[in-house]
Short mmCIF file of C-alpha atoms and ligand atoms in Angstrom, two decimals:
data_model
loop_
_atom_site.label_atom_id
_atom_site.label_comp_id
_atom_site.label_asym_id
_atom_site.label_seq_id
_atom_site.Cartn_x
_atom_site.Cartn_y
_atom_site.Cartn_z
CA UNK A 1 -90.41 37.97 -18.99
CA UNK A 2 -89.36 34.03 -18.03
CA UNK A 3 -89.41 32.74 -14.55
CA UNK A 4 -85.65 31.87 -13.87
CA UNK A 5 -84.41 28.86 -11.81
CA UNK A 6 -81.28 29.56 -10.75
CA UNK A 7 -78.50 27.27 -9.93
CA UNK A 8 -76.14 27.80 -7.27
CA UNK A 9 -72.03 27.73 -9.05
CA UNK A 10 -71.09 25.41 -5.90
CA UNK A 11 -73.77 23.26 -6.02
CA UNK A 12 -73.51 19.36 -6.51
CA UNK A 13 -74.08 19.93 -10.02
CA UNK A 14 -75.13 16.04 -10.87
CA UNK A 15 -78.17 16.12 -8.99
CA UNK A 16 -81.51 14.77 -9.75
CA UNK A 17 -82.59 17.05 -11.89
CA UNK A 18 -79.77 17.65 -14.08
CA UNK A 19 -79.76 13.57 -14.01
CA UNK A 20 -82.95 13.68 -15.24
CA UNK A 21 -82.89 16.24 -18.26
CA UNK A 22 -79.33 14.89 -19.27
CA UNK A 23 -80.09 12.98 -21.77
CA UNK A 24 -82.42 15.93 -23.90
CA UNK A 25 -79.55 18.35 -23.26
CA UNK A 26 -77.22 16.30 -24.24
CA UNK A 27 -79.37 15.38 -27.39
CA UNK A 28 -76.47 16.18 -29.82
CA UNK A 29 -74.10 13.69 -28.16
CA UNK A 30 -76.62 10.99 -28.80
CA UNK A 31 -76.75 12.28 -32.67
CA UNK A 32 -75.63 8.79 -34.69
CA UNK A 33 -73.10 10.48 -36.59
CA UNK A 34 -71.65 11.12 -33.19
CA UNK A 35 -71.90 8.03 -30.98
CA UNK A 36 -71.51 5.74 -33.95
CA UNK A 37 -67.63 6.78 -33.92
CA UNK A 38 -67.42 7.35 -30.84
CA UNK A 39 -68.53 3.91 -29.92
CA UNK A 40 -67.12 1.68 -33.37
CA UNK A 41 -63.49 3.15 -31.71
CA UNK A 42 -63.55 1.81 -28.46
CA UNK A 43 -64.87 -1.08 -29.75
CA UNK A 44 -61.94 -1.98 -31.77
CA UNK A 45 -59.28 -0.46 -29.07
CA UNK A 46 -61.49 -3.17 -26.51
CA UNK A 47 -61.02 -5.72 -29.06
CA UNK A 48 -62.69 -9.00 -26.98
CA UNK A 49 -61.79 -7.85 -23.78
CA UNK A 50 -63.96 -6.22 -20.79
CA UNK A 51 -64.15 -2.24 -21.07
CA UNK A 52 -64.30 0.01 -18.21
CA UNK A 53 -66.22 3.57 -18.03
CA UNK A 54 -64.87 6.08 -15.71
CA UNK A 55 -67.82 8.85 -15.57
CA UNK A 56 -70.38 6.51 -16.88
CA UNK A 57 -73.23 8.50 -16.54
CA UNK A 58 -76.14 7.65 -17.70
CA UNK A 59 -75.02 5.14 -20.04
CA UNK A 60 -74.83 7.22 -23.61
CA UNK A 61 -72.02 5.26 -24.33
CA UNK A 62 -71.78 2.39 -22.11
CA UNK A 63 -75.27 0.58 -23.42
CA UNK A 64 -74.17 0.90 -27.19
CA UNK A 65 -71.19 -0.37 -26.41
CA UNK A 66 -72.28 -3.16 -24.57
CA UNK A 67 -75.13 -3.81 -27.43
CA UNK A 68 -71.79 -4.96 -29.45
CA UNK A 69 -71.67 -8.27 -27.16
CA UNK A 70 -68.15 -5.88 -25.30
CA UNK A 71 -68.82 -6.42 -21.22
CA UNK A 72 -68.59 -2.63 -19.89
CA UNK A 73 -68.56 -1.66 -16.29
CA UNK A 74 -68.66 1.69 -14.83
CA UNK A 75 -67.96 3.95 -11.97
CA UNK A 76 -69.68 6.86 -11.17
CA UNK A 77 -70.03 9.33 -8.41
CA UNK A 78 -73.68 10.62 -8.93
CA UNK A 79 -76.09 8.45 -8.04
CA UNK A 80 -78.87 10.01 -10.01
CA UNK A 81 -76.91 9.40 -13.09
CA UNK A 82 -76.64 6.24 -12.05
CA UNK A 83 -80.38 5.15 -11.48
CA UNK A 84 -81.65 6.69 -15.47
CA UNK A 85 -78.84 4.22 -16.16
CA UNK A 86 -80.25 1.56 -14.39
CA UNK A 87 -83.52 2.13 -15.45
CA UNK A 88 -82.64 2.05 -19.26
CA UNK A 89 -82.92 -1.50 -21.99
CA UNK A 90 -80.23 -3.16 -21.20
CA UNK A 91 -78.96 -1.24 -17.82
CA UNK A 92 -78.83 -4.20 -15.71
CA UNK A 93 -76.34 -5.07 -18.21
CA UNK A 94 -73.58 -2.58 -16.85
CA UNK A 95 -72.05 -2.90 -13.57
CA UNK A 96 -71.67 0.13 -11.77
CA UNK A 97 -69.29 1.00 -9.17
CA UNK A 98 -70.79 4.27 -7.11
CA UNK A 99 -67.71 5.88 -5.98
CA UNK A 100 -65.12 8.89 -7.69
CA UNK A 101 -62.90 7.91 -10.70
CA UNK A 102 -59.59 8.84 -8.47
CA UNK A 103 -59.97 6.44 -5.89
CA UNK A 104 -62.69 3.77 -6.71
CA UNK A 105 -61.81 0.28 -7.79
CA UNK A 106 -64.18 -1.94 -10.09
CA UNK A 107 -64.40 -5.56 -9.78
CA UNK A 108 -62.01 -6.99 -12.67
CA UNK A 109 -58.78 -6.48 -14.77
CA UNK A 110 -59.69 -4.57 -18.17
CA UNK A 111 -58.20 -4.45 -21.77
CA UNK A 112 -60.01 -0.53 -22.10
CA UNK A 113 -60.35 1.97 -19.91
CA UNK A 114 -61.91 4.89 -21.13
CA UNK A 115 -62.92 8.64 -20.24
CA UNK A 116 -65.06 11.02 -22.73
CA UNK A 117 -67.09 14.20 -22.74
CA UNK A 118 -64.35 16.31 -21.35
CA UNK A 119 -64.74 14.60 -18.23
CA UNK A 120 -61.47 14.58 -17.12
CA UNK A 121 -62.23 18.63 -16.77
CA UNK A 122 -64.83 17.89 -13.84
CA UNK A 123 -61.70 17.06 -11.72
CA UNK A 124 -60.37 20.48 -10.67
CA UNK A 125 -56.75 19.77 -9.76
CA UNK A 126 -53.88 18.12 -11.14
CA UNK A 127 -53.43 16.28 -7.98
CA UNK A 128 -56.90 14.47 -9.21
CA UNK A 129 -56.27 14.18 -12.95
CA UNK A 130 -52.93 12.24 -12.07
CA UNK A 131 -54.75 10.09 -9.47
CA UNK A 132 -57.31 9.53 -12.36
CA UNK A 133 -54.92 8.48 -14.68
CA UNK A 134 -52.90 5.86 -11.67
CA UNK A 135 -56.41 4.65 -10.97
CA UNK A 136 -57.26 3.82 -14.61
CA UNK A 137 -53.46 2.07 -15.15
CA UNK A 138 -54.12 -0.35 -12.19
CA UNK A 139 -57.66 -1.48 -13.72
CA UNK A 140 -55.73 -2.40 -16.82
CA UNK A 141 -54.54 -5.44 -17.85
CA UNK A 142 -50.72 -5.60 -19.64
CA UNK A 143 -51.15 -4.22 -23.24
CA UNK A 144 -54.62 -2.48 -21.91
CA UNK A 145 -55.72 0.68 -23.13
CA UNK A 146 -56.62 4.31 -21.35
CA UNK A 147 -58.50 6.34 -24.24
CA UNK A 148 -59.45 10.01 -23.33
CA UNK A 149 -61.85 12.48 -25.33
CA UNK A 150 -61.12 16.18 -23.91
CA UNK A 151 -61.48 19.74 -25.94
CA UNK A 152 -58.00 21.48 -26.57
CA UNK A 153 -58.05 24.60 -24.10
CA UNK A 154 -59.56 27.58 -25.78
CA UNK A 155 -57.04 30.05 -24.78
CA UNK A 156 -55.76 31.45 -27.92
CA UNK A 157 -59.35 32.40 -28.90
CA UNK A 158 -59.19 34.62 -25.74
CA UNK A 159 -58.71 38.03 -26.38
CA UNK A 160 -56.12 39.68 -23.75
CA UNK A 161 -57.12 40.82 -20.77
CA UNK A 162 -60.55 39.21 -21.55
CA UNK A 163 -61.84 35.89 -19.18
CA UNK A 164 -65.13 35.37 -20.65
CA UNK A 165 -65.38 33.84 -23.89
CA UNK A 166 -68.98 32.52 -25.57
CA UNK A 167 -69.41 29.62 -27.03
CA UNK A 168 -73.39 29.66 -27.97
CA UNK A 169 -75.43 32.51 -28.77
CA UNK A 170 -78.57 31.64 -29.77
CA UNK A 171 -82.71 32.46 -29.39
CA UNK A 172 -83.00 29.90 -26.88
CA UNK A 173 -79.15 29.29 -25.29
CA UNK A 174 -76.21 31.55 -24.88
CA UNK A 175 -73.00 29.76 -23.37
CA UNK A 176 -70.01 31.23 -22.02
CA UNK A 177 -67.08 29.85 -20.31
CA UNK A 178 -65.00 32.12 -17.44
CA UNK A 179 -61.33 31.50 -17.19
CA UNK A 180 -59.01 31.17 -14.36
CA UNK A 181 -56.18 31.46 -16.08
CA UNK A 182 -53.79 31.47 -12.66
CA UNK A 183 -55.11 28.12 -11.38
CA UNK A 184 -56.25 26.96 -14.54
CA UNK A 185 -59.85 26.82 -13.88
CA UNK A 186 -62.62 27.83 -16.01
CA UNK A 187 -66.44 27.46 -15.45
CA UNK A 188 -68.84 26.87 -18.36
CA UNK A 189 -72.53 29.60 -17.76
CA UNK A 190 -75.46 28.10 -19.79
CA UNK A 191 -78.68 29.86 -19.14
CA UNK A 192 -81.74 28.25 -21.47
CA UNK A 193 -85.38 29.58 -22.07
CA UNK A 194 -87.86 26.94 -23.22
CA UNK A 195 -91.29 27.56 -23.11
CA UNK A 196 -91.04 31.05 -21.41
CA UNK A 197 -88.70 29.22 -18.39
CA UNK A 198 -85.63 29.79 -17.79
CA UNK A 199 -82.57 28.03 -16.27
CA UNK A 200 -79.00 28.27 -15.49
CA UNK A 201 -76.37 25.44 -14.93
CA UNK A 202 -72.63 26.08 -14.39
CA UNK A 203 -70.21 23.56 -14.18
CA UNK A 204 -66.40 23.62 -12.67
CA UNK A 205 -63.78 22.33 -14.96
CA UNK A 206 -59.56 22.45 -14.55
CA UNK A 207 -58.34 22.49 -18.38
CA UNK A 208 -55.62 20.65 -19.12
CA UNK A 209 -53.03 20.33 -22.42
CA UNK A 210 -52.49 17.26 -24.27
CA UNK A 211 -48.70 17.32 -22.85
CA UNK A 212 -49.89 17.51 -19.69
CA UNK A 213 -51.86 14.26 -19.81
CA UNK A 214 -48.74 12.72 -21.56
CA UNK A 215 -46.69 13.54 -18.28
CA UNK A 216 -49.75 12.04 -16.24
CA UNK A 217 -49.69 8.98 -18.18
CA UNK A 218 -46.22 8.78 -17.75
CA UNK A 219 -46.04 8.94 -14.09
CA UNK A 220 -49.09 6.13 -14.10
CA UNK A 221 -46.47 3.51 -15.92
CA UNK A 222 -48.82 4.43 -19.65
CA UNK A 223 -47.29 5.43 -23.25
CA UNK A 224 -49.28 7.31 -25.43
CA UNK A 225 -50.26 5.28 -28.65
CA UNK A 226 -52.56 6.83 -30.70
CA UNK A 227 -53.66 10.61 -30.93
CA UNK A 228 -56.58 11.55 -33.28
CA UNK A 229 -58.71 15.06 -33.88
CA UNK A 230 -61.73 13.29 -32.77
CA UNK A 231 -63.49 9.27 -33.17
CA UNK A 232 -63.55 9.27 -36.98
CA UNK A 233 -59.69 9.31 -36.79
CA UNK A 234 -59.03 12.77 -38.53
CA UNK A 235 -55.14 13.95 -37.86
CA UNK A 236 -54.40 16.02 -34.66
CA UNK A 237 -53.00 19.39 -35.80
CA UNK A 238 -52.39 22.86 -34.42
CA UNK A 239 -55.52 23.97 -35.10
CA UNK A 240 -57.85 20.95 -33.47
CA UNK A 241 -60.23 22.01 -31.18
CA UNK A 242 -60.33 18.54 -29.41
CA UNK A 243 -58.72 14.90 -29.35
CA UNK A 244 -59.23 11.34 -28.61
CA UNK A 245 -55.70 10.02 -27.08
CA UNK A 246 -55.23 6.57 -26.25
CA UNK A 247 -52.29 5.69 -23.69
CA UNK A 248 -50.89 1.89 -23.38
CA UNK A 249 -49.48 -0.23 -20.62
CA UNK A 250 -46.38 -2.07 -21.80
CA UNK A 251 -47.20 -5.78 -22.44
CA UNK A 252 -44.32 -6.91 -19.81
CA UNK A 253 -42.23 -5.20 -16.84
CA UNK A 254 -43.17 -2.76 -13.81
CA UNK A 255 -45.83 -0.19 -13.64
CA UNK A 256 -44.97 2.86 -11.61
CA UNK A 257 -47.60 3.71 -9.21
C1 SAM B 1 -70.47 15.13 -18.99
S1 SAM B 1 -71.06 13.82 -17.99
C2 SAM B 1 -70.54 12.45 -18.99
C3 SAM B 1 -71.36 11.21 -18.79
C4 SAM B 1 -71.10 10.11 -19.81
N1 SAM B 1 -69.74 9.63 -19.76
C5 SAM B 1 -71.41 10.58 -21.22
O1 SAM B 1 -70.51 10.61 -22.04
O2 SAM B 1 -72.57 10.91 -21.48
C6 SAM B 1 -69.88 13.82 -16.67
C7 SAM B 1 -70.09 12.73 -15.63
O3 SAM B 1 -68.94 12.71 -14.79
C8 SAM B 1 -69.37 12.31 -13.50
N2 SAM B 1 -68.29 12.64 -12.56
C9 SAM B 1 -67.80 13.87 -12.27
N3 SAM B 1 -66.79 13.77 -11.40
C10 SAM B 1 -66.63 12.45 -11.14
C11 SAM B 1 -65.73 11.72 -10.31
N4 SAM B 1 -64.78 12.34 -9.60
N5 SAM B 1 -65.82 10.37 -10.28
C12 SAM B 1 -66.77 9.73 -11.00
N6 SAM B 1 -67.67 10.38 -11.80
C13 SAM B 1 -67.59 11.73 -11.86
C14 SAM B 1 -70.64 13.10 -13.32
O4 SAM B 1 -71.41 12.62 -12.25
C15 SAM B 1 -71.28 12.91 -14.71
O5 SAM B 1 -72.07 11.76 -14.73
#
């Protein structure tokens, strides 16, 4: 029978310890045929101007970016992330801002602005998510670019009257996510046994529709330009399970704050 460590649905879930296994759970977002796309797009949405990570983390996509000669700064609120950034090749490399995406400001004007991983989920209310998208539209220069990478809620894979759906059954991992669907909130369950150990992790998200993001970037003074299925630049249709949005500010003329 595995030992369990078991972690607390409230707790501050970017701690040390997740900080520090982030990278091998996250193995498949390092995969090449994932990051390559991921970063050859916001390299050519940057063109030669400075890009800005809300969420850095630990750098998965800040440092390859910034390998491409792009200057990228960050914010972040976890300051565990923060230091595996720091202590990779090339951290010094990418100034960090410590401080939450809805409120903190980083040094300089940028042509890219951009959000991935789902990670606009982490903020639980709309209230937030707009403030996220304000804060990214005064970073930006005229012309500049917000680019987002969030899954398409899940809902019509729910069965009714059902709130738990899995998404990973496996020897080693089963995932299921918990909906909310009055405030909605869901909250993704991962329990993992390697080596005869076990562990949970459970993380808070608030999903949110394409549309909605539209009206967010609206009220932040933003247009949306581009849509895509994912970084390789595949069509967004009905049945997409995610998508890679980019919204613009207008080259001349006021921003609404
Ligand atoms: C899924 S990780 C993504 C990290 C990195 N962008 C990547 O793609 O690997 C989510 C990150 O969001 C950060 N985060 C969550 N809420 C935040 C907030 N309000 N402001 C800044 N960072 C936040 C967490 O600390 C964590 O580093």
């Amino acid at each position: 029978m595995a030992a369990f460590a078991v972690m607390d649905i409230d707790a501050d879930v970017w701690n040390e310890q997740v900080a520090k296994g982030y990278d091998e759970s996250s193995a498949h977002m390092y995969a090449p045929e994932v990051l390559g796309p991921t970063v050859s797009f916001l390299e050519s949405r940057a063109g030669r101007n400075p890009a800005l990570e809300f969420a850095v983390g630990t750098g998965r996509v800040a440092l390859p970016l910034s390998a491409r000669g792009i200057r990228v700064a960050g914010i972040e609120k976890s300051e565990p992330m923060v230091r595996e950034l720091g202590d990779k090749p090339g951290g010094d490399s990418v100034a960090v801002t410590i401080g939450d995406m809805t409120t903190a400001r980083a040094p300089g004007t940028f042509g890219l602005v951009y959000l991935v991983y789902n990670s606009i989920t982490c903020l639980l209310s709309q209230e937030e998510q707009v403030a996220c998208f304000r804060n990214a539209a005064t970073h930006l220069g005229p012309g500049g670019r917000f680019v987002i990478e969030v899954f398409v809620p899940e809902l019509q894979r729910l069965p009714p009257g059902e709130t738990a759906r899995p998404f990973h059954i496996g020897d080693q991992h089963v995932g299921f996510d918990t909906y909310d669907l009055v405030n909605q909130q869901l909250v993704s369950h991962h329990y993992t046994i390697v080596d005869d150990r076990g562990s949970t992790f459970h993380s808070s998200h608030r999903y949110v529709w394409p549309s909605e993001l539209d009206l967010m970037a609206q009220l932040a003074g933003l247009h949306l330009s581009e849509r895509w299925a994912g970084w390789k630049e595949a069509p967004f249709t009905a049945s997409s399970r995610s998508h890679v949005s980019v919204w613009q500010k207008p080259l001349d003329g006021p921003v609404s704050r």
